[in-house]
Amino acid sequence: MFVVMRTGATDAEVNGVKGLILAEGLTPFENAGADRVVIAVVGEIGARRPQLKARLEATPGVATVTAISKPYKLVSREFHPEDTVIRVLDAVIGDGSLTVMAGPCSIESREQLLETVDFVAAHGATVIRGGAFKPRTSPYSFQGLGVEGLRYLAEARERTGLPVITEVMEPSQVDIVAEYADILQIGTRNMQNFSLLLACGRAGRPVMLKRGFGATIEEWLMAAEYIASAGNPSIVLCERGIRTFETYARNTLDLTAVPVVHHLTHLPVVVDPSHATGKRWLVKPLAIGGVAVGADGIMVEVHPRPDEALSDAEQQLDFPAFASMMDAVTAVHEHVRDLHGDLVRGANGGGANGGGANGGGPTGGA
Amino acid sequence: MFVVMRTGATDAEVNGVKGLILAEGLTPFENAGADRVVIAVVGEIGARRPQLKARLEATPGVATVTAISKPYKLVSREFHPEDTVIRVLDAVIGDGSLTVMAGPCSIESREQLLETVDFVAAHGATVIRGGAFKPRTSPYSFQGLGVEGLRYLAEARERTGLPVITEVMEPSQVDIVAEYADILQIGTRNMQNFSLLLACGRAGRPVMLKRGFGATIEEWLMAAEYIASAGNPSIVLCERGIRTFETYARNTLDLTAVPVVHHLTHLPVVVDPSHATGKRWLVKPLAIGGVAVGADGIMVEVHPRPDEALSDAEQQLDFPAFASMMDAVTAVHEHVRDLHGDLVRGANGGGANGGGANGGGPTGGA
Amino acid sequence: MFVVMRTGATDAEVNGVKGLILAEGLTPFENAGADRVVIAVVGEIGARRPQLKARLEATPGVATVTAISKPYKLVSREFHPEDTVIRVLDAVIGDGSLTVMAGPCSIESREQLLETVDFVAAHGATVIRGGAFKPRTSPYSFQGLGVEGLRYLAEARERTGLPVITEVMEPSQVDIVAEYADILQIGTRNMQNFSLLLACGRAGRPVMLKRGFGATIEEWLMAAEYIASAGNPSIVLCERGIRTFETYARNTLDLTAVPVVHHLTHLPVVVDPSHATGKRWLVKPLAIGGVAVGADGIMVEVHPRPDEALSDAEQQLDFPAFASMMDAVTAVHEHVRDLHGDLVRGANGGGANGGGANGGGPTGGA
Amino acid sequence: MFVVMRTGATDAEVNGVKGLILAEGLTPFENAGADRVVIAVVGEIGARRPQLKARLEATPGVATVTAISKPYKLVSREFHPEDTVIRVLDAVIGDGSLTVMAGPCSIESREQLLETVDFVAAHGATVIRGGAFKPRTSPYSFQGLGVEGLRYLAEARERTGLPVITEVMEPSQVDIVAEYADILQIGTRNMQNFSLLLACGRAGRPVMLKRGFGATIEEWLMAAEYIASAGNPSIVLCERGIRTFETYARNTLDLTAVPVVHHLTHLPVVVDPSHATGKRWLVKPLAIGGVAVGADGIMVEVHPRPDEALSDAEQQLDFPAFASMMDAVTAVHEHVRDLHGDLVRGANGGGANGGGANGGGPTGGA
């Protein structure tokens, strides 16, 4: 349920609505738009719905009370029409600029990480990635350097000034990872690890949520809703390929999901062509494709000597390939950033969506 | 790597081999078969392989040292040709008898649980199921009664004498769940929650591992390997449907996986037609089908009044439907228990597999 | 649209309704049930619907005129509640007996075919199968013996007295194949070859329609509707596996489809575990499974010396394996034939479905 | 098997090799590259391979005889390293220019078609599309205008000077369709209709082969091999989405397939975002994405008044949307045409692939 306040509603009126919601054992989430405030009512409403709606409508300052048509509430465009823009250190995600998260699959040593981050930072990366805790299909594969890896990441941040992102695999790791990392990553196999989603939602750090390789778009957004419902609105989605019958590449990168997600939610979305394809030579064309369909950025794996990598050797870019890819995606990004806004937003149905407060669309902006 | 000891090798010789393995920082797992001992060498062997193989071959009591052809080791039939049989209280899983795990999707109240368990226990259930911690796609759905639900489960066990199984969703819940439940269940969305797999592997309770709805059979067995590698050999697999393009039923129950799993591993496997189909009227025919292809049992959801259920109302059986299904699966089980052994085992390639120490096959047994 | 005639409506009244339908440029299809006649109105009705319904309702002998809720009409249970039973020579398909279609993948020579049919006929096969025109993924693979193969099939029929089934690949082949074969088979790759469906619909022979490996159940039934709309009500469906991400077996046999198809249509359905699995040792357990979920029969490939086969060598049974499988499926069939009727029919929603004219259900019968 | 002739081999030597191949009952296919001739040997070679290889190697003018590593031969890059460029009237497909096939899903009337083609021709379309024979899931849906539609297409060609493409559904239609159309289209449901593939291979017109929605890339290329083996090297591939578990869009457009196909074959490939998504507002972003990953062109459906369309109303673009999409894809195409060549070709493994005779890569060219 959404409570739309009147234009010019006072703080006291907004608080009155919130108080009524809290008194029902429900949680109010406020979105203060350019001209008016919207409050989402979250929790198990059940049979109370008609009476609660009537009481809210009769509360001072309330314009309308409406149902939300989607199962996800806080992450929907219905609740929050403006694009979410996330700022971490000097990086900005979701404002129409190109986010490039780059670094090794696994942090293997201090030298390997720093050599890589120096190169990618000098060639346009805006966020540093590197795995310290590694989810591996086999218990006998390299499981990552753990906290030692986190420390190297922190050193990488100091060296480059760029924020760092790394994966967290269980609720009890959230505190230690949040101590070192600027963005918490939830991996594809944990997309519906609900305890982890809630723990990350309470961690006070932006979260990047990878799509489960067996998950529908709706399930992905419901997983994001878990994070948002725990109080964290700073969520980046990451499309990394879904499992299909086609086996040439490791998974099938679902680039359709990018405009769909921009249409259904206000969250930024990046694509990960490294994990999707599992093949180095496919990373560049699909990074270009991802940016072209309107993604807010890409995540790619880079290693100084991919053939010696302890994980995902087949898909990591070497330095020249990363530089070549960056030239290409930067060029394409320049030419597509103004192409998508109207169409995606137009699909939201409103004639006014192309202008005014929502102006510019998902990849638009100043 | 497997070390096959000579027939009649002494304990001192076995210990000598284990000591050598431990001294390398690796872990030995012993399988004492009817006529000889096999020791699996688990861990990152890497470049040491040829030298280690030579040293082991030269160790007293060793017959042969061979590579394991599969990525999973401890759960493979190569390492452990005999079927694993799990005993919990008076229930036996994997010995050719029919395991029936039944109970409500969610424990909603003490009355609802006890009413259900009284009925299913009287009609042939061998294990009681009931969800206390519930993984839900939406954060706004009923999340289960938690520890209160666990207490009702314990009461159900005392009443019926049957072991109880319930889902555990995160590592920090393992201790409390293991305190009340006889078998720990890992759900489909957590199949590759590796921290949870390891925690369950150390819990001292049998574990039932549901197949991820987006997971291949090989990934499922690798997940079981995580549990086994943490020291827990008592694992039941559960096929509960995979995600395909077909949408009439919720998922596509992969009954082919049953003989495949019996062929590749020594672990028992049950099928869950309730979650696979999501439709009450499909539970009975697919329970019959599951038993007919050789499953060691079934898991089904039963509710006194399914239309009032707080979760999965569409798929839970009412009491008469459960009784009717039990009549059918019991009758079919009687006639199939001797049909599969030779063929599945025969596929392992050895002419002698149909008899001798391995005799009887996956669903056979004395 | 269905026109349900009054009990005791005269032939003149039935003809009056048909005349009215024909005069509108539409086609009437009659189903004469035990107590009353139903006439389906097929064609593009469009905007005429309300007026046409009113005129039909006012026609003598008409009880009610109702919409059909499914996109398929003639093959739906709504139109035709009784099971379709197909008689070909002495074989009967769909009456609760077990249909076993067996023979080589490809007819390679007269000797190979006759040696095989002698064996399978002596061991319980009820229909002889053998490919003369072979759909092959590669243009450079063996394409079948063509008309020469058809002649051998005819000889096999004379020898055994059993009807023969073989695949037809294009409309221009229908006449020649129908001259030799008793049942026309449409392969998985041609399930939506609409020209072929119509040509087979006009051929005056029963048709077996394999499910496309990428087709939903609804599309499969729509393809059957093409055949029925061309005037041929004698259709057998064949579930042969769908394409999923799981690669251990060639395809994923969708045994859920069997009760679903029995619920939605009146057509018999058989399962083909040979093509679904592509592995010889999986044929027996899945043949058992198919019969157990209520299939009207199975189709399996048998070859005197599978390792020398010119196609699908990995999946063809040798003679002892066929005999072993027959023992198993015959035993299981005896015990399941009475298990499914009530549940599947019960799902149709009507209290009377379990008895009366519809009695016995999909696998029931006298 | 490939026979690579020496640089400067004479016509007599080439003919000598061909004669030897023909005498074996096999078929020679010649590819005359910039500096030397390669001859593929096609047919069932079987056990003759070693002797045949030896005899060919000893034939005058032969440099080497090598195996082809892929199951497809004539369409592989191994046999034919240079990109195939197809010229039809004034249109050129595969030379690095942007092919735009546009027009209505179904030809509904002369007026509807001509109004549409006038608009799309004025806004950059290079080929006119329109369905005359329509493959429809339901036998009761509009099946197209047939030959009348073909006549309107011919009129559209005369009016615009652009070549026209339309679907052919069965072998017996090939002659009449080839009489009116410049390019024959084989639809997704007929991708493995092998009789149709061969008939189109003999028709003397370029063929566009849509990928089956349930087909792997390898099966798609094998289907193209059927056409090529019948003597027709002018084949355009069309990626139109595959069937997955994701249901938001109709299918999942597999943009990864574009660089993969450019890597494995020499054939041009276009993408069809209209059928892949089934949603009008997704056509533009995915058309952009298709061009960005290196497709040689796009195929889109356009209708003067989509809401009145007799088929696929939800996905056809109206005129302003087509114009907007054309602006976008034209702009993106300008910037990507030089980005892909090196990487895709580089993946072929040869250092020399980036230059020389093959120069420019899949979308490169003057």
mmCIF file of C-alpha atoms in Angstrom, chain C residues 42-44 71 73-74 135-143 169-171 173 189-190 192-195 213-216 219 222-223 225-226 229 243, chain D residues 42-44 71 73-74 135-143 169-171 173 189-190 192-195 213-216 219 222-223 225-226 229 243:
data_model
loop_
_atom_site.group_PDB
_atom_site.id
_atom_site.type_symbol
_atom_site.label_atom_id
_atom_site.label_comp_id
_atom_site.label_asym_id
_atom_site.label_seq_id
_atom_site.Cartn_x
_atom_site.Cartn_y
_atom_site.Cartn_z
ATOM 1 C CA VAL C 42 -14.493 -24.468 -35.407
ATOM 2 C CA GLY C 43 -13.094 -21.604 -37.465
ATOM 3 C CA GLU C 44 -12.674 -17.851 -37.174
ATOM 4 C CA PRO C 71 -7.225 -22.632 -27.064
ATOM 5 C CA LYS C 73 -11.000 -27.386 -28.846
ATOM 6 C CA LEU C 74 -11.369 -30.792 -30.457
ATOM 7 C CA PRO C 135 15.612 -36.776 -39.666
ATOM 8 C CA ARG C 136 19.303 -36.271 -38.957
ATOM 9 C CA THR C 137 20.994 -33.210 -37.490
ATOM 10 C CA SER C 138 23.798 -33.580 -40.010
ATOM 11 C CA PRO C 139 23.257 -33.791 -43.775
ATOM 12 C CA TYR C 140 26.171 -36.219 -43.887
ATOM 13 C CA SER C 141 24.641 -38.837 -41.574
ATOM 14 C CA PHE C 142 22.754 -41.934 -42.721
ATOM 15 C CA GLN C 143 19.361 -40.708 -43.974
ATOM 16 C CA MET C 169 8.990 -35.940 -42.712
ATOM 17 C CA GLU C 170 7.158 -33.830 -45.273
ATOM 18 C CA PRO C 171 3.696 -33.473 -46.791
ATOM 19 C CA GLN C 173 5.771 -38.235 -48.287
ATOM 20 C CA ARG C 189 11.522 -31.464 -34.919
ATOM 21 C CA ASN C 190 8.357 -31.357 -37.003
ATOM 22 C CA GLN C 192 5.094 -27.371 -35.521
ATOM 23 C CA ASN C 193 5.502 -28.201 -39.210
ATOM 24 C CA PHE C 194 1.948 -27.101 -39.775
ATOM 25 C CA SER C 195 1.767 -28.234 -43.381
ATOM 26 C CA PHE C 213 11.795 -30.856 -27.364
ATOM 27 C CA GLY C 214 11.368 -27.108 -27.045
ATOM 28 C CA ALA C 215 7.564 -27.090 -26.902
ATOM 29 C CA THR C 216 5.212 -26.463 -24.019
ATOM 30 C CA GLU C 219 1.776 -25.905 -27.946
ATOM 31 C CA MET C 222 -2.364 -27.017 -30.344
ATOM 32 C CA ALA C 223 -0.329 -29.073 -32.812
ATOM 33 C CA GLU C 225 -5.533 -29.667 -32.765
ATOM 34 C CA TYR C 226 -4.194 -29.032 -36.291
ATOM 35 C CA SER C 229 -9.150 -29.935 -37.273
ATOM 36 C CA ARG C 243 15.527 -29.574 -23.537
ATOM 37 C CA VAL D 42 31.326 -33.813 -48.537
ATOM 38 C CA GLY D 43 29.416 -37.072 -48.070
ATOM 39 C CA GLU D 44 29.713 -40.292 -46.128
ATOM 40 C CA PRO D 71 30.536 -31.217 -37.661
ATOM 41 C CA LYS D 73 31.927 -28.107 -42.991
ATOM 42 C CA LEU D 74 30.860 -25.699 -45.717
ATOM 43 C CA PRO D 135 2.959 -20.363 -39.246
ATOM 44 C CA ARG D 136 0.442 -20.038 -36.435
ATOM 45 C CA THR D 137 0.321 -22.007 -33.200
ATOM 46 C CA SER D 138 -3.459 -22.303 -33.550
ATOM 47 C CA PRO D 139 -5.193 -23.683 -36.635
ATOM 48 C CA TYR D 140 -7.940 -21.135 -36.021
ATOM 49 C CA SER D 141 -5.721 -18.030 -36.276
ATOM 50 C CA PHE D 142 -5.254 -15.921 -39.408
ATOM 51 C CA GLN D 143 -3.058 -17.991 -41.746
ATOM 52 C CA MET D 169 6.707 -23.198 -44.899
ATOM 53 C CA GLU D 170 6.981 -26.379 -46.938
ATOM 54 C CA PRO D 171 8.966 -27.766 -49.862
ATOM 55 C CA GLN D 173 5.805 -23.771 -51.641
ATOM 56 C CA ARG D 189 9.681 -23.827 -36.064
ATOM 57 C CA ASN D 190 11.076 -25.175 -39.342
ATOM 58 C CA GLN D 192 15.089 -28.631 -38.549
ATOM 59 C CA ASN D 193 12.534 -29.301 -41.289
ATOM 60 C CA PHE D 194 15.252 -30.978 -43.299
ATOM 61 C CA SER D 195 13.166 -31.427 -46.451
ATOM 62 C CA PHE D 213 13.881 -21.334 -30.257
ATOM 63 C CA GLY D 214 14.905 -24.675 -28.785
ATOM 64 C CA ALA D 215 18.067 -25.136 -30.847
ATOM 65 C CA THR D 216 21.699 -24.884 -29.869
ATOM 66 C CA GLU D 219 22.299 -27.393 -34.433
ATOM 67 C CA MET D 222 24.128 -27.889 -38.966
ATOM 68 C CA ALA D 223 20.801 -26.737 -40.388
ATOM 69 C CA GLU D 225 24.962 -26.874 -43.572
ATOM 70 C CA TYR D 226 21.941 -28.664 -45.083
ATOM 71 C CA SER D 229 25.263 -28.893 -48.976
ATOM 72 C CA ARG D 243 13.206 -20.483 -24.861
#
